[in-house]
Amino acid sequence: MSTSPISSALLAAAASFGEASQPLRNLLVDHLVETSPEAVERLAEASLAGHRLMLATDADTPDPQVRLLVVDSEQRVTQIAAIGLFPPSDLWN
């Protein structure tokens, strides 16, 4: 890992991403409450187990998804849900 200082632009972008992730997470969880009892159950189990809840975005595809993930104490990642940002294209599908 680099020991170079982080640029102020990168720090600002990361802070902005972090601020935007909270309402996005809340909206996604609210959506799951309405549409997927199974996903809500998995979220509850993960929360009770003390696992971390994360949002991730695809960076290498023309059809990016926002993914709701759980990371357990062994660093295993489980996807709970994914929601598309843009209408699907014919690329990579």
Short mmCIF file of C-alpha atoms in Angstrom, two decimals:
data_model
loop_
_atom_site.label_atom_id
_atom_site.label_comp_id
_atom_site.label_asym_id
_atom_site.label_seq_id
_atom_site.Cartn_x
_atom_site.Cartn_y
_atom_site.Cartn_z
CA MET A 1 0.00 0.00 0.00
CA SER A 2 1.25 3.47 -0.87
CA THR A 3 2.55 5.72 1.88
CA SER A 4 2.11 8.84 -0.26
CA PRO A 5 -0.13 11.58 1.11
CA ILE A 6 -3.73 11.52 -0.07
CA SER A 7 -4.69 14.49 -2.21
CA SER A 8 -7.27 16.93 -0.91
CA ALA A 9 -9.43 16.19 -3.99
CA LEU A 10 -9.45 12.47 -3.15
CA LEU A 11 -10.21 13.17 0.51
CA ALA A 12 -13.10 15.45 -0.48
CA ALA A 13 -14.49 12.88 -2.92
CA ALA A 14 -14.29 10.13 -0.29
CA ALA A 15 -16.04 12.33 2.28
CA SER A 16 -18.76 13.16 -0.24
CA PHE A 17 -19.22 9.47 -1.05
CA GLY A 18 -19.50 8.67 2.64
CA GLU A 19 -22.11 11.37 3.21
CA ALA A 20 -24.17 10.21 0.23
CA SER A 21 -24.01 6.56 1.28
CA GLN A 22 -26.12 6.98 4.43
CA PRO A 23 -29.34 8.15 2.75
CA LEU A 24 -28.74 5.71 -0.11
CA ARG A 25 -28.36 2.84 2.36
CA ASN A 26 -31.54 3.89 4.17
CA LEU A 27 -33.51 4.09 0.92
CA LEU A 28 -32.21 0.70 -0.21
CA VAL A 29 -33.11 -0.93 3.11
CA ASP A 30 -36.58 0.68 2.98
CA HIS A 31 -36.98 -0.74 -0.54
CA LEU A 32 -36.00 -4.20 0.71
CA VAL A 33 -38.53 -3.97 3.55
CA GLU A 34 -41.22 -3.48 0.91
CA THR A 35 -39.96 -6.03 -1.61
CA SER A 36 -37.78 -8.72 -0.03
CA PRO A 37 -38.51 -10.15 3.43
CA GLU A 38 -35.69 -12.66 2.88
CA ALA A 39 -33.13 -9.89 2.40
CA VAL A 40 -34.39 -8.08 5.50
CA GLU A 41 -34.06 -11.30 7.49
CA ARG A 42 -30.46 -11.75 6.30
CA LEU A 43 -29.71 -8.12 7.24
CA ALA A 44 -31.17 -8.65 10.71
CA GLU A 45 -29.12 -11.82 11.22
CA ALA A 46 -25.96 -10.03 10.10
CA SER A 47 -26.65 -7.10 12.39
CA LEU A 48 -27.22 -9.37 15.39
CA ALA A 49 -23.93 -11.12 14.61
CA GLY A 50 -22.11 -7.77 14.55
CA HIS A 51 -21.21 -7.95 10.88
CA ARG A 52 -20.43 -4.82 8.87
CA LEU A 53 -22.92 -3.45 6.36
CA MET A 54 -21.36 -1.93 3.24
CA LEU A 55 -22.40 -0.32 0.00
CA ALA A 56 -20.32 -0.93 -3.10
CA THR A 57 -20.61 0.29 -6.66
CA ASP A 58 -19.43 -1.48 -9.77
CA ALA A 59 -16.62 0.44 -11.43
CA ASP A 60 -15.86 -1.72 -14.45
CA THR A 61 -19.15 -2.11 -16.27
CA PRO A 62 -21.43 0.04 -18.42
CA ASP A 63 -24.37 -1.17 -16.28
CA PRO A 64 -23.23 -0.33 -12.74
CA GLN A 65 -25.05 -1.64 -9.71
CA VAL A 66 -25.15 -0.43 -6.12
CA ARG A 67 -24.60 -3.49 -3.97
CA LEU A 68 -25.59 -3.92 -0.34
CA LEU A 69 -23.02 -6.22 1.24
CA VAL A 70 -22.36 -7.79 4.61
CA VAL A 71 -18.79 -8.48 5.73
CA ASP A 72 -18.34 -10.98 8.54
CA SER A 73 -15.50 -11.27 11.06
CA GLU A 74 -13.62 -13.63 8.72
CA GLN A 75 -13.76 -11.01 5.93
CA ARG A 76 -16.28 -13.06 3.94
CA VAL A 77 -18.52 -10.86 1.82
CA THR A 78 -22.17 -11.69 1.18
CA GLN A 79 -24.29 -9.71 -1.23
CA ILE A 80 -27.75 -8.97 0.14
CA ALA A 81 -29.08 -6.97 -2.79
CA ALA A 82 -28.06 -5.10 -5.93
CA ILE A 83 -29.91 -2.31 -7.61
CA GLY A 84 -29.14 -0.88 -11.06
CA LEU A 85 -28.19 2.73 -11.52
CA PHE A 86 -28.93 2.97 -15.21
CA PRO A 87 -31.19 1.16 -17.66
CA PRO A 88 -29.31 -1.91 -18.89
CA SER A 89 -27.30 -1.53 -22.05
CA ASP A 90 -26.55 -4.24 -24.57
CA LEU A 91 -22.88 -4.09 -23.57
CA TRP A 92 -21.54 -6.93 -21.40
CA ASN A 93 -24.99 -8.37 -20.75
#
